[in-house]
Amino acid sequence: MFHDQVMDEANLVQLLRLAWIAATLPILFASIPIPIFTCLRRTLLGFARRGKIMHSSSQKFTIPQRFFLHFYVVASIWTTFLLVTTWAYAYKTVPLVTEPFAYSTLTSYLTGGSSLRNISVKKRYAVWEAVFLLLLMEVQVLRRLYETIYVFNYSPSARMHIIGYLTGFFFYIAAPLSLCSDCALEVFHFQVNLVTEFIVKGKNQMPGTELEFWQVVHPLFNLAWKHWIGAAIFSWGWIHQYRCHKILGSLRDSRHEDEYVIPGGDWFELVSSPHYLSEIVIYASFVVATGGTNLTIWLTFVFVVANLLFAAVETHSWYHQKFEDYPTSRSAIIPFIL
């Protein structure tokens, strides 16, 4: 049984990795400036364009841009589900045995009174690392949901391609799952067993669970410095993305529907798409938090970079075509480089 779970987990990880590679390769090929990829580039640009940079002649298979809300709702529900279930699994089954509260758990196990299994310290550490990463992701998707409702005021005429819409669903389902893919199936089986036990025994026969806040959160403080450095980088990108989105939202409030102005302030002084740059910083923080050892998270990050660089170059070109006085000192997305 345990061997089957390990195999299933490996298959899930491989599936996620293949999905990220399959999603990234077309973008990389389309970014190569040679004639053979011109058609691919034109097709992907058609899928990626939205809002102000979508041509009026490209309205086929499009939906209102305000439908962004849909995949942030899904992202919030999905990430919350993964966070709560993974955290419950970590707390009940794989405590980090480094503090006094855990010794009683070990004692209980040795005397037959606990469900603690023979899980290596490395595996326990990985589960709590997944909780930490999902907690960061939760903060991100909830803020994006808030911004979509209260910060952005999408024009009724703003559209996006249906493929871009579906890509958003793919990303916000696959990205949170990638952060916990090494233990996701274990968490699933744990929750299934709990539900089965509840059905068989009934509520009154279920063992009581006493939650103490410190015991629930304390293992997170036993994680390594790399996790807190990653959290600091995440916070840096998170704050700047919020600031840049507030700037973009305020532009909509201060102009007519078809009137565009050059945004300024914060990272807009350096690049044309600072909200994309900060998104890259946010996902780079996950790579840092895992010490650069998780290939699935690396592939997630590579997709984010490829996708946003591709979109940012197009946005930068639109700004230069739209405004004759557009600041020449601004890069597209990476200051002084691109």
Coordinates of C-alpha atoms in Angstrom, one line a residue:
M1 CA 0.0 0.0 0.0
F2 CA 2.7 2.4 1.0
H3 CA 4.7 1.5 -2.2
D4 CA 1.6 2.2 -4.3
Q5 CA 1.3 5.6 -2.7
V6 CA 4.9 6.4 -3.5
M7 CA 4.4 5.4 -7.1
D8 CA 1.2 7.5 -7.4
E9 CA 3.0 10.5 -5.9
A10 CA 5.9 10.1 -8.4
N11 CA 3.4 9.9 -11.2
L12 CA 1.7 13.1 -10.0
V13 CA 5.0 14.9 -9.9
Q14 CA 6.0 13.7 -13.3
L15 CA 2.6 14.8 -14.7
L16 CA 2.9 18.3 -13.3
R17 CA 6.4 18.6 -14.7
L18 CA 5.4 17.5 -18.1
A19 CA 2.5 20.0 -18.0
W20 CA 4.8 22.9 -17.2
I21 CA 7.2 21.9 -19.9
A22 CA 4.4 21.5 -22.5
A23 CA 3.1 25.0 -21.5
T24 CA 6.5 26.6 -21.6
L25 CA 8.0 25.3 -24.8
P26 CA 5.7 27.0 -27.3
I27 CA 6.4 30.3 -25.6
L28 CA 10.1 29.8 -25.8
F29 CA 10.0 28.8 -29.4
A30 CA 7.7 31.8 -30.3
S31 CA 10.2 34.1 -28.6
I32 CA 13.0 33.0 -31.0
P33 CA 13.1 35.7 -33.8
I34 CA 13.4 33.4 -36.8
P35 CA 10.8 33.1 -39.6
I36 CA 9.9 29.5 -39.0
F37 CA 8.3 30.5 -35.6
T38 CA 6.5 33.6 -36.9
C39 CA 3.1 31.9 -37.2
L40 CA 3.5 30.4 -33.7
R41 CA 4.4 33.8 -32.3
R42 CA 1.4 35.5 -34.0
T43 CA -0.9 32.8 -32.7
L44 CA 0.4 33.0 -29.1
L45 CA 0.2 36.8 -29.1
G46 CA -3.4 36.6 -30.2
F47 CA -4.1 34.3 -27.2
A48 CA -2.1 36.5 -24.8
R49 CA -3.5 39.9 -25.8
R50 CA -6.1 41.5 -23.6
G51 CA -7.5 44.8 -22.6
K52 CA -5.8 47.8 -24.1
I53 CA -3.4 45.8 -26.3
M54 CA -6.0 43.6 -27.9
H55 CA -6.7 44.7 -31.5
S56 CA -10.3 45.6 -32.3
S57 CA -10.1 43.2 -35.2
S58 CA -9.2 40.3 -32.8
Q59 CA -12.5 40.0 -30.9
K60 CA -13.3 36.4 -32.1
F61 CA -13.4 33.8 -29.3
T62 CA -13.0 36.5 -26.6
I63 CA -14.7 37.1 -23.3
P64 CA -14.9 40.2 -20.9
Q65 CA -11.6 40.8 -19.1
R66 CA -13.6 41.1 -15.9
F67 CA -13.9 37.3 -16.0
F68 CA -10.4 37.3 -14.4
L69 CA -12.4 37.1 -11.2
H70 CA -13.4 33.5 -12.0
F71 CA -10.0 32.0 -11.8
Y72 CA -9.0 34.0 -8.7
V73 CA -12.1 32.7 -7.0
V74 CA -11.1 29.2 -8.0
A75 CA -7.5 29.8 -7.0
S76 CA -8.6 31.0 -3.5
I77 CA -10.9 28.0 -2.9
W78 CA -8.3 25.5 -4.3
T79 CA -5.3 27.0 -2.4
T80 CA -7.3 27.2 0.8
F81 CA -8.3 23.6 0.5
L82 CA -4.8 22.5 -0.1
L83 CA -3.4 24.6 2.7
V84 CA -6.0 23.4 5.3
T85 CA -5.7 19.7 4.4
T86 CA -1.9 19.7 4.2
W87 CA -1.7 21.6 7.5
A88 CA -4.0 19.1 9.2
Y89 CA -2.0 16.2 7.8
A90 CA 1.2 17.8 9.0
Y91 CA -0.1 18.5 12.5
K92 CA -1.7 15.1 13.0
T93 CA 0.7 12.8 11.2
V94 CA 4.2 14.3 10.7
P95 CA 5.1 16.7 13.5
L96 CA 8.6 18.0 13.6
V97 CA 10.1 16.3 16.6
T98 CA 12.3 19.1 17.9
E99 CA 10.3 20.6 20.7
P100 CA 8.8 19.4 24.0
F101 CA 5.3 19.1 22.7
A102 CA 6.4 16.6 20.2
Y103 CA 8.0 14.3 22.8
S104 CA 4.6 13.4 24.2
T105 CA 3.5 12.5 20.7
L106 CA 6.4 10.1 20.4
T107 CA 5.7 8.6 23.7
S108 CA 2.1 8.1 22.7
Y109 CA 3.3 6.4 19.5
L110 CA 5.7 4.1 21.3
T111 CA 2.9 3.0 23.7
G112 CA 0.5 2.4 20.8
G113 CA -1.6 5.5 21.3
S114 CA -0.7 7.6 18.2
S115 CA -1.0 7.3 14.5
L116 CA 2.5 8.7 14.0
R117 CA 4.1 6.7 11.2
N118 CA 7.7 5.8 10.5
I119 CA 8.3 8.9 8.4
S120 CA 11.9 10.3 7.9
V121 CA 12.8 13.6 9.3
K122 CA 13.5 14.8 5.7
K123 CA 9.9 13.8 4.7
R124 CA 8.4 15.6 7.8
Y125 CA 10.4 18.7 6.9
A126 CA 9.2 18.6 3.3
V127 CA 5.5 18.4 4.4
W128 CA 5.9 21.4 6.7
E129 CA 7.8 23.2 3.9
A130 CA 4.7 22.6 1.7
V131 CA 2.5 24.2 4.4
F132 CA 4.8 27.2 4.5
L133 CA 4.7 27.6 0.7
L134 CA 0.9 27.2 0.5
L135 CA 0.6 29.8 3.2
L136 CA 2.5 32.3 1.0
M137 CA 0.4 31.3 -2.0
E138 CA -2.8 31.8 0.0
V139 CA -1.7 35.4 0.8
Q140 CA -1.0 36.0 -2.9
V141 CA -4.3 34.6 -4.3
L142 CA -6.5 36.3 -1.7
R143 CA -4.9 39.6 -2.5
R144 CA -5.4 39.1 -6.2
L145 CA -9.0 38.3 -5.5
Y146 CA -9.4 41.5 -3.5
E147 CA -7.7 43.5 -6.3
T148 CA -9.9 42.1 -9.0
I149 CA -13.1 43.1 -7.0
Y150 CA -12.0 46.4 -5.4
V151 CA -8.9 47.8 -7.2
F152 CA -9.4 47.1 -10.9
N153 CA -12.3 48.6 -12.7
Y154 CA -12.3 46.8 -16.0
S155 CA -13.7 48.6 -19.0
P156 CA -16.9 47.0 -20.4
S157 CA -15.1 46.9 -23.7
A158 CA -12.0 45.2 -22.3
R159 CA -11.7 41.6 -23.7
M160 CA -9.4 38.6 -23.4
H161 CA -9.1 35.5 -25.5
I162 CA -10.8 32.3 -24.3
I163 CA -7.4 30.5 -24.5
G164 CA -5.9 33.0 -22.1
Y165 CA -8.9 32.6 -19.8
L166 CA -8.4 28.8 -19.7
T167 CA -4.7 29.2 -19.2
G168 CA -5.4 31.2 -16.1
F169 CA -7.4 28.2 -14.7
F170 CA -4.6 25.8 -15.6
F171 CA -2.1 28.0 -13.8
Y172 CA -4.0 28.6 -10.6
I173 CA -4.8 24.9 -10.3
A174 CA -1.3 23.6 -11.2
A175 CA 0.8 26.2 -9.3
P176 CA -0.6 25.6 -5.8
L177 CA -0.5 21.8 -6.4
S178 CA 3.1 22.1 -7.5
L179 CA 4.0 23.7 -4.2
C180 CA 2.8 20.6 -2.3
S181 CA 3.1 17.9 -5.0
D182 CA 5.7 15.8 -3.0
C183 CA 3.1 15.1 -0.4
A184 CA -0.3 15.8 -2.1
L185 CA -1.4 12.2 -2.5
E186 CA -0.4 11.4 1.1
V187 CA -2.6 14.2 2.2
F188 CA -5.4 13.0 0.0
H189 CA -5.3 9.5 1.4
F190 CA -5.1 10.9 4.9
Q191 CA -8.3 12.9 4.4
V192 CA -10.1 10.0 2.7
N193 CA -9.3 7.8 5.7
L194 CA -10.7 10.5 8.0
V195 CA -13.9 10.8 6.0
T196 CA -14.2 7.0 5.9
E197 CA -13.7 6.7 9.6
F198 CA -16.3 9.4 10.2
I199 CA -18.9 7.6 8.1
V200 CA -18.2 4.2 9.7
K201 CA -18.0 5.4 13.3
G202 CA -20.2 8.4 13.4
K203 CA -19.4 11.8 15.0
N204 CA -19.7 10.6 18.6
Q205 CA -17.2 7.8 18.2
M206 CA -14.5 9.9 16.5
P207 CA -11.5 10.6 18.7
G208 CA -11.4 14.2 20.0
T209 CA -8.8 16.6 18.6
E210 CA -7.5 19.4 20.8
L211 CA -5.9 22.2 18.8
E212 CA -3.5 24.5 20.5
F213 CA -2.5 27.5 18.4
W214 CA 1.2 27.3 19.3
Q215 CA 1.5 23.6 18.5
V216 CA -0.2 24.2 15.1
V217 CA 2.2 27.0 14.0
H218 CA 5.3 26.3 16.0
P219 CA 6.8 23.7 13.5
L220 CA 6.9 26.5 10.9
F221 CA 9.4 28.4 13.0
N222 CA 11.6 25.3 13.0
L223 CA 12.1 25.6 9.3
A224 CA 15.4 26.8 7.8
W225 CA 16.7 30.3 7.1
K226 CA 16.1 29.7 3.4
H227 CA 12.4 29.7 4.0
W228 CA 12.4 33.0 5.8
I229 CA 14.7 34.5 3.1
G230 CA 12.2 33.3 0.6
A231 CA 9.4 34.8 2.6
A232 CA 11.2 38.2 2.7
I233 CA 11.6 38.1 -1.1
F234 CA 8.0 37.1 -1.5
S235 CA 6.9 40.1 0.7
W236 CA 9.1 42.5 -1.3
G237 CA 7.5 41.4 -4.6
W238 CA 4.0 41.2 -3.0
I239 CA 4.1 44.7 -1.7
H240 CA 5.4 46.2 -5.0
Q241 CA 2.8 44.3 -7.0
Y242 CA 0.0 45.6 -4.9
R243 CA 1.4 49.2 -5.2
C244 CA 1.6 48.8 -9.0
H245 CA -1.9 47.4 -9.3
K246 CA -3.2 50.3 -7.2
I247 CA -1.5 52.7 -9.6
L248 CA -3.1 50.9 -12.6
G249 CA -6.5 50.9 -10.9
S250 CA -6.3 54.6 -10.1
L251 CA -5.7 55.3 -13.8
R252 CA -9.0 53.7 -14.7
D253 CA -10.8 55.9 -12.1
S254 CA -9.2 59.1 -13.5
R255 CA -9.9 58.8 -17.2
H256 CA -12.5 58.1 -19.8
E257 CA -13.1 54.6 -21.1
D258 CA -11.0 54.8 -24.3
E259 CA -8.4 57.3 -22.9
Y260 CA -4.9 56.0 -21.9
V261 CA -2.2 57.6 -19.9
I262 CA 1.4 56.7 -19.1
P263 CA 1.5 55.1 -15.6
G264 CA 4.1 56.4 -13.2
G265 CA 5.4 55.8 -9.7
D266 CA 7.0 52.8 -7.9
W267 CA 8.6 50.3 -10.3
F268 CA 6.8 52.0 -13.2
E269 CA 9.7 54.4 -13.2
L270 CA 12.0 51.5 -14.2
V271 CA 9.9 49.2 -16.4
S272 CA 6.7 49.2 -18.4
S273 CA 5.3 46.1 -16.7
P274 CA 6.3 46.2 -13.0
H275 CA 3.3 44.1 -12.0
Y276 CA 4.8 41.3 -14.1
L277 CA 8.3 41.9 -12.7
S278 CA 6.9 41.6 -9.1
E279 CA 5.1 38.4 -10.1
I280 CA 8.5 37.0 -11.2
V281 CA 10.0 38.0 -7.8
I282 CA 7.1 36.3 -6.0
Y283 CA 7.6 33.0 -7.8
A284 CA 11.4 33.3 -7.5
S285 CA 10.8 33.4 -3.7
F286 CA 9.4 29.8 -3.9
V287 CA 12.6 28.6 -5.6
V288 CA 14.7 30.3 -2.9
A289 CA 12.5 28.9 -0.1
T290 CA 13.1 25.4 -1.3
G291 CA 16.8 26.0 -1.7
G292 CA 16.5 25.5 -5.5
T293 CA 16.2 21.7 -5.1
N294 CA 12.6 21.2 -6.2
L295 CA 12.4 20.7 -10.0
T296 CA 8.6 21.1 -10.1
I297 CA 8.8 24.5 -8.6
W298 CA 11.7 25.4 -10.9
L299 CA 9.5 24.5 -13.9
T300 CA 6.6 26.6 -12.5
F301 CA 9.0 29.5 -12.2
V302 CA 10.3 29.1 -15.7
F303 CA 6.8 29.1 -17.1
V304 CA 6.0 32.3 -15.1
V305 CA 9.1 34.0 -16.5
A306 CA 8.6 32.9 -20.1
N307 CA 4.9 33.8 -20.1
L308 CA 5.4 37.3 -18.5
L309 CA 8.5 38.2 -20.6
F310 CA 6.5 37.4 -23.7
A311 CA 3.6 39.5 -22.6
A312 CA 5.7 42.4 -21.3
V313 CA 7.6 42.8 -24.5
E314 CA 4.3 43.2 -26.4
T315 CA 3.0 45.7 -23.8
H316 CA 6.2 47.7 -24.0
S317 CA 5.9 47.9 -27.8
W318 CA 2.3 49.0 -27.4
Y319 CA 3.3 51.9 -25.1
H320 CA 5.9 53.1 -27.5
Q321 CA 3.4 53.0 -30.4
K322 CA 0.7 54.7 -28.4
F323 CA 2.8 57.5 -26.8
E324 CA 5.4 59.5 -28.6
D325 CA 6.7 60.9 -25.4
Y326 CA 7.0 57.5 -23.7
P327 CA 10.1 57.4 -21.4
T328 CA 13.0 55.9 -23.3
S329 CA 14.8 55.0 -20.1
R330 CA 12.1 52.4 -19.2
S331 CA 12.8 48.8 -19.9
A332 CA 10.1 46.3 -20.7
I333 CA 10.2 44.2 -17.6
I334 CA 13.8 43.7 -16.3
P335 CA 15.5 47.1 -15.4
F336 CA 18.4 48.0 -17.7
I337 CA 18.3 44.6 -19.4
L338 CA 15.0 43.9 -21.2

